[in-house]
Amino acid sequence: MTWDWQRIEQYEGFRGLKSLAEREVIPALEAMPDAVEVKSKFPVWPFLGILAASIFGSLILTGILSSIDGLFRNAVISFLVEFLSVVVQIVAMCVVLIAFVLFTIRDKLAIGFVNGKSVFMARAKAWTAVCDHIGLTYVPAPAGAPRLMKMFANSRWATPGVRDVAEMLDAHAGMDEPLEVFQASGLALSNVIVLGDEAARANAVDQTHANLLLEDGFRGERNGHAFDMFEWVQKEDEAPDIHHLIIVMKAPMRLTSTTQMRARKVAWPNAQSEGSLHDVDLGPKEFDATYRLRSTDQVEARAIFNPAVIERVVALAHGNAFRAVAKDEHIVFDIAGGNRFDIIELIGGEWSDESIRKGITDIAEALELIDTLAHAFMIHNQPGGMTPAE
């Protein structure tokens, strides 16, 4: 629920935000330039080349398969040939379809990139003003530009505006260390199936991490406990995006094990290099009905997630998908939900007094969650965020 200004002003450290919004946030959003028309330089011949290559490639492979069928005249081989022929045709059709869609929307993509830059900068200026007031640091693009965007921006078909957007995102990055902790937790790989040899698996994991969509990073301290947090946007086919609030904090001790906790209907983190993880039974029925816990070290898992901690976790989750990974020197929390911190929509640029209040409400609720987590998990006082545990 979105708080009104009176409740916002009553939250600790938030007094004066209404006048700051009127003085700095709203002018920053109002100063956005009007949308401009942009023509992509993407030519016709690459699309025609892909179309021709797909058609001729499909015909050649189908011909080779037919020759194999005629050579052996075996029922099993005939079935395999027919099956592979269908697969080849389907793949060719998908390649053509994807190329056609990208070709038809190339101008819209260019417009979105260029106009998105002014929205991004207005959003960054607005959030920076708010965070300076409440004692946080705002990082607009925690991981910089995704790798695929950089590849497109560096192609000769990209407009200068697209290159500017990629450079702008890289210039507003700055959360490398907490991102490394998040990636090592396996939380971003829960729905990723990795096949092949060790090198192929490592490359697939690297590609997945390099193209994660991350936004709205915040870092600071609450009652002496340092934290880093950002949103990871998980794209879903034919479903709304899932926004994961990722919080990285110091573990209460230097850990020699890996411990994972999740809600019943949520996938386990998919860490690639973990040892044998075993279920941990802590006893409370309320916890057992809601969450699952597993670890490579039963004793250490119980020390981190003791019954008092579990009681607080059950209370703070409020039915949302909740996961946690304790590993090495950190605990990483993942709370799935709707789009947070959306003072202004990055796609359309729409904003209002309510969207400003909603974004500030999201910050207040996230800070309340961090306070609860710091107390519940007995996080030690470790100034500096990513300093190794003593």
XYZ file of C-alpha atoms in Angstrom:
390
model
C 0.000 0.000 0.000
C 1.280 3.461 -0.926
C 1.854 5.732 2.056
C 0.564 9.308 2.123
C 2.971 12.180 2.733
C 2.032 12.424 6.393
C 3.050 8.822 7.072
C 6.193 9.201 4.945
C 7.272 12.252 6.945
C 6.809 10.291 10.186
C 9.224 7.534 9.140
C 12.659 7.825 10.753
C 14.981 9.924 8.597
C 12.272 10.812 6.060
C 11.189 14.157 7.489
C 11.333 16.856 4.817
C 10.885 14.506 1.852
C 7.669 16.158 0.706
C 9.325 19.563 0.340
C 12.367 17.916 -1.265
C 10.073 16.206 -3.789
C 8.496 19.550 -4.667
C 11.873 21.284 -4.824
C 14.055 18.707 -6.637
C 12.266 15.504 -7.654
C 9.291 16.942 -9.546
C 11.403 19.562 -11.421
C 13.777 16.780 -12.512
C 10.883 14.757 -13.909
C 9.236 17.773 -15.524
C 12.492 18.711 -17.263
C 12.508 15.580 -19.422
C 12.580 16.459 -23.146
C 9.777 15.363 -25.431
C 10.167 12.051 -27.231
C 12.071 12.240 -30.521
C 11.783 10.185 -33.698
C 14.820 8.071 -34.531
C 15.482 6.032 -37.642
C 17.519 2.864 -37.270
C 20.410 2.339 -39.685
C 19.771 -1.387 -39.776
C 19.722 -2.280 -43.515
C 17.500 -4.737 -45.357
C 20.225 -7.069 -46.609
C 21.034 -8.801 -43.254
C 17.378 -9.822 -42.932
C 17.310 -11.075 -46.530
C 20.568 -12.938 -45.892
C 19.150 -14.653 -42.813
C 16.000 -15.557 -44.736
C 17.957 -17.031 -47.655
C 20.415 -18.875 -45.404
C 17.568 -20.394 -43.378
C 15.680 -21.578 -46.470
C 18.714 -22.981 -48.328
C 20.191 -24.444 -45.176
C 16.915 -26.179 -44.396
C 16.704 -27.570 -47.960
C 20.308 -28.787 -47.937
C 20.003 -30.513 -44.548
C 16.680 -32.065 -45.542
C 18.296 -33.353 -48.760
C 21.222 -34.857 -46.850
C 18.850 -36.587 -44.447
C 16.776 -37.954 -47.331
C 19.941 -39.340 -48.948
C 20.834 -41.096 -45.716
C 17.340 -42.564 -45.575
C 17.580 -43.834 -49.149
C 21.027 -45.310 -48.558
C 20.135 -47.436 -45.525
C 16.398 -48.128 -46.021
C 15.907 -48.905 -42.353
C 12.683 -48.250 -40.422
C 14.480 -46.772 -37.410
C 16.671 -44.552 -39.573
C 13.630 -43.459 -41.584
C 11.896 -42.397 -38.394
C 14.953 -40.491 -37.186
C 15.358 -38.819 -40.571
C 11.729 -37.716 -40.586
C 11.996 -36.442 -37.030
C 15.206 -34.501 -37.716
C 13.724 -33.038 -40.887
C 10.823 -31.620 -38.904
C 13.222 -30.225 -36.292
C 15.328 -28.540 -38.992
C 12.262 -26.928 -40.544
C 10.991 -25.713 -37.161
C 14.372 -24.193 -36.284
C 14.547 -22.465 -39.675
C 11.048 -21.048 -39.227
C 11.907 -19.757 -35.729
C 15.080 -18.056 -36.984
C 13.152 -16.355 -39.794
C 10.359 -15.305 -37.433
C 12.748 -13.782 -34.877
C 14.685 -11.953 -37.610
C 11.432 -10.662 -39.134
C 10.141 -9.357 -35.792
C 13.421 -7.581 -35.020
C 13.521 -6.139 -38.529
C 9.956 -4.774 -38.348
C 10.437 -3.141 -34.948
C 13.977 -1.850 -35.548
C 12.861 1.796 -35.585
C 10.821 1.349 -32.395
C 13.834 -0.219 -30.694
C 16.006 2.736 -31.695
C 13.384 5.212 -30.430
C 13.051 3.312 -27.162
C 16.799 3.359 -26.580
C 17.230 7.052 -27.314
C 14.165 8.335 -25.454
C 14.841 5.926 -22.616
C 18.087 7.781 -21.947
C 16.294 10.981 -20.873
C 13.896 8.967 -18.681
C 16.814 7.100 -17.117
C 18.686 10.311 -16.314
C 15.591 11.954 -14.825
C 14.961 8.879 -12.675
C 18.593 8.815 -11.540
C 18.507 12.506 -10.612
C 15.261 12.089 -8.676
C 16.439 9.046 -6.726
C 19.840 10.574 -6.018
C 18.128 13.583 -4.416
C 15.952 11.318 -2.245
C 18.873 9.065 -1.234
C 21.122 12.018 -0.355
C 18.372 13.210 1.977
C 17.903 9.861 3.764
C 21.578 8.864 3.875
C 21.771 6.215 1.132
C 23.771 5.915 -2.081
C 21.862 5.319 -5.317
C 23.355 3.254 -8.147
C 21.098 3.605 -11.232
C 22.480 0.633 -13.221
C 24.132 -1.812 -10.777
C 25.685 -4.024 -13.489
C 25.959 -1.512 -16.310
C 24.747 -2.429 -19.798
C 23.891 -6.098 -20.459
C 26.331 -7.877 -22.771
C 23.802 -8.284 -25.598
C 23.092 -4.545 -25.546
C 26.817 -3.816 -25.781
C 27.151 -6.167 -28.741
C 24.270 -4.439 -30.524
C 25.584 -0.986 -29.621
C 28.999 -1.851 -31.054
C 27.586 -3.092 -34.366
C 27.833 -0.826 -37.377
C 24.022 -0.755 -37.681
C 23.472 0.826 -34.279
C 22.584 4.508 -34.112
C 24.829 6.846 -32.073
C 21.970 7.150 -29.581
C 22.031 3.416 -28.882
C 25.771 3.544 -28.264
C 25.217 6.492 -25.925
C 22.703 4.480 -23.897
C 25.117 1.556 -23.452
C 27.908 3.930 -22.419
C 25.542 5.747 -20.064
C 24.546 2.505 -18.304
C 28.188 1.499 -17.873
C 28.977 4.950 -16.488
C 26.242 4.543 -13.851
C 27.287 1.067 -12.678
C 29.182 0.397 -9.473
C 28.013 -2.677 -7.521
C 30.500 -5.273 -8.767
C 31.248 -6.868 -5.396
C 27.648 -7.488 -4.229
C 26.830 -8.661 -7.768
C 29.597 -11.263 -7.538
C 28.131 -12.464 -4.236
C 24.656 -12.635 -5.790
C 25.920 -14.579 -8.802
C 27.841 -17.036 -6.614
C 24.650 -17.738 -4.636
C 22.991 -19.392 -7.660
C 19.766 -17.447 -7.161
C 19.755 -16.181 -10.759
C 20.146 -19.731 -12.133
C 17.158 -21.376 -10.476
C 15.278 -21.803 -13.764
C 18.361 -22.364 -15.944
C 19.196 -25.859 -17.216
C 22.893 -26.074 -18.015
C 24.081 -28.958 -20.226
C 27.389 -29.918 -21.819
C 30.931 -30.313 -20.547
C 32.494 -28.144 -17.852
C 33.608 -25.446 -20.283
C 30.176 -25.264 -21.958
C 28.433 -25.042 -18.587
C 30.778 -22.294 -17.400
C 30.156 -20.336 -20.596
C 26.372 -20.716 -20.259
C 26.458 -19.494 -16.655
C 28.685 -16.563 -17.660
C 26.295 -15.593 -20.476
C 23.292 -15.762 -18.141
C 24.933 -13.558 -15.524
C 26.250 -11.087 -18.126
C 22.755 -10.460 -19.480
C 20.821 -10.141 -16.228
C 18.489 -7.153 -16.139
C 19.322 -5.265 -12.948
C 18.098 -1.849 -11.858
C 17.814 0.548 -8.907
C 20.753 -0.200 -6.652
C 20.950 1.185 -3.118
C 23.638 0.869 -0.470
C 24.061 2.195 3.028
C 23.925 1.303 6.710
C 21.066 0.694 9.127
C 21.943 0.841 12.805
C 25.553 0.047 11.974
C 24.759 -2.840 9.603
C 25.976 -2.300 6.030
C 23.867 -3.556 3.126
C 23.623 -3.513 -0.651
C 20.337 -4.057 -2.476
C 19.025 -3.908 -6.027
C 16.258 -5.323 -8.197
C 16.742 -8.238 -10.535
C 14.024 -8.364 -13.220
C 13.216 -11.931 -14.262
C 11.539 -12.103 -17.666
C 8.679 -14.576 -18.010
C 7.132 -15.896 -21.248
C 3.479 -14.861 -21.557
C 3.441 -13.633 -17.954
C 4.280 -10.426 -16.074
C 7.917 -9.866 -15.165
C 8.981 -10.978 -11.695
C 10.922 -8.350 -9.754
C 13.313 -9.794 -7.165
C 14.515 -7.557 -4.359
C 18.081 -8.760 -3.715
C 19.677 -7.820 -0.392
C 23.334 -8.638 0.368
C 24.528 -8.446 3.979
C 27.381 -9.762 6.081
C 26.968 -13.196 7.613
C 27.077 -13.387 11.425
C 30.252 -15.483 11.146
C 32.739 -16.657 8.532
C 30.994 -19.661 6.969
C 32.594 -22.919 5.863
C 29.331 -24.313 4.517
C 26.545 -23.388 2.133
C 23.008 -23.111 3.501
C 19.920 -22.451 1.381
C 16.376 -21.607 2.458
C 13.315 -21.290 0.247
C 9.537 -21.185 0.358
C 7.829 -24.465 -0.547
C 6.707 -23.401 -4.034
C 9.943 -21.636 -5.008
C 12.871 -23.232 -6.852
C 16.133 -23.942 -5.062
C 19.127 -21.757 -5.967
C 21.266 -23.465 -8.602
C 24.832 -23.052 -7.393
C 27.128 -25.043 -9.688
C 30.005 -25.877 -7.330
C 28.303 -26.811 -4.080
C 28.928 -29.990 -2.120
C 26.235 -32.388 -1.018
C 23.286 -30.445 0.427
C 21.092 -32.213 2.990
C 17.719 -31.233 4.433
C 17.810 -29.591 7.850
C 14.912 -30.184 10.250
C 14.556 -27.399 12.801
C 11.339 -28.687 14.341
C 8.768 -25.842 14.313
C 5.703 -27.013 12.375
C 4.913 -23.489 11.160
C 8.296 -23.291 9.481
C 8.091 -26.804 8.048
C 4.720 -26.000 6.469
C 6.089 -22.902 4.740
C 9.818 -23.220 4.067
C 12.569 -25.695 3.330
C 16.157 -25.555 4.590
C 19.198 -27.498 3.377
C 22.927 -27.213 4.014
C 26.322 -28.828 3.643
C 26.777 -28.441 7.405
C 23.854 -29.171 9.724
C 25.509 -27.555 12.753
C 26.350 -24.299 10.978
C 22.893 -24.143 9.398
C 21.255 -24.354 12.823
C 23.575 -21.650 14.146
C 22.486 -19.234 11.384
C 18.816 -20.179 11.030
C 17.901 -20.904 14.631
C 14.224 -21.095 15.740
C 14.160 -17.416 16.761
C 15.390 -16.424 13.314
C 12.889 -18.720 11.597
C 10.006 -17.188 13.528
C 10.949 -13.738 12.270
C 11.428 -14.973 8.708
C 7.969 -16.536 8.642
C 6.491 -13.285 9.968
C 8.256 -10.934 7.558
C 7.627 -12.937 4.357
C 3.880 -12.158 4.292
C 3.270 -14.951 1.796
C 5.784 -13.663 -0.768
C 8.301 -15.962 -2.424
C 11.330 -15.765 -0.156
C 14.783 -17.328 -0.494
C 18.099 -16.948 1.293
C 21.613 -18.268 0.725
C 24.306 -18.181 3.416
C 27.756 -18.780 1.974
C 31.332 -17.678 2.666
C 31.044 -14.220 4.297
C 27.540 -13.168 3.241
C 23.851 -13.895 3.347
C 21.871 -13.061 0.205
C 18.110 -12.557 0.428
C 15.728 -12.775 -2.521
C 12.146 -11.522 -2.131
C 10.042 -11.805 -5.303
C 7.212 -9.363 -5.970
C 6.056 -6.467 -8.126
C 8.031 -3.575 -9.572
C 9.549 -1.479 -6.786
C 11.172 1.969 -6.734
C 9.276 2.969 -9.900
C 9.132 6.751 -9.391
C 8.936 7.095 -13.162
C 8.301 4.300 -15.656
C 11.431 3.578 -17.644
C 9.475 2.561 -20.745
C 6.798 5.235 -21.090
C 8.154 7.942 -18.801
C 4.865 8.308 -16.907
C 4.990 9.637 -13.359
C 2.688 11.214 -10.778
C 2.577 12.283 -7.150
C 1.384 8.764 -6.341
C 4.283 7.117 -8.203
C 6.739 9.292 -6.240
C 5.093 8.345 -2.949
C 4.974 4.673 -4.017
C 8.724 4.675 -4.757
C 9.505 6.260 -1.391
C 7.167 3.783 0.317
C 9.087 0.932 -1.322
C 12.331 2.314 0.118
C 10.839 2.620 3.601
C 9.498 -0.943 3.520
C 12.824 -2.273 2.208
C 14.669 -0.531 5.047
C 12.228 -1.995 7.563
C 12.937 -5.415 6.082
C 16.702 -4.857 6.361
C 16.315 -3.814 10.006
C 14.355 -6.995 10.674
C 16.859 -9.173 8.823
C 19.834 -7.593 10.577
C 18.267 -8.297 13.944
C 16.840 -11.705 13.076
C 20.033 -13.093 11.575
C 22.236 -11.425 14.144
C 24.293 -9.644 11.480
C 27.526 -8.342 12.979
C 28.471 -4.678 12.802
C 30.664 -4.624 9.684
C 31.051 -1.063 8.305
C 31.873 -0.824 4.611
C 29.494 -3.450 3.273
C 31.833 -5.921 1.603
C 34.679 -6.027 4.140
C 35.670 -9.656 4.939
C 34.337 -11.016 8.203
C 36.703 -11.097 11.102
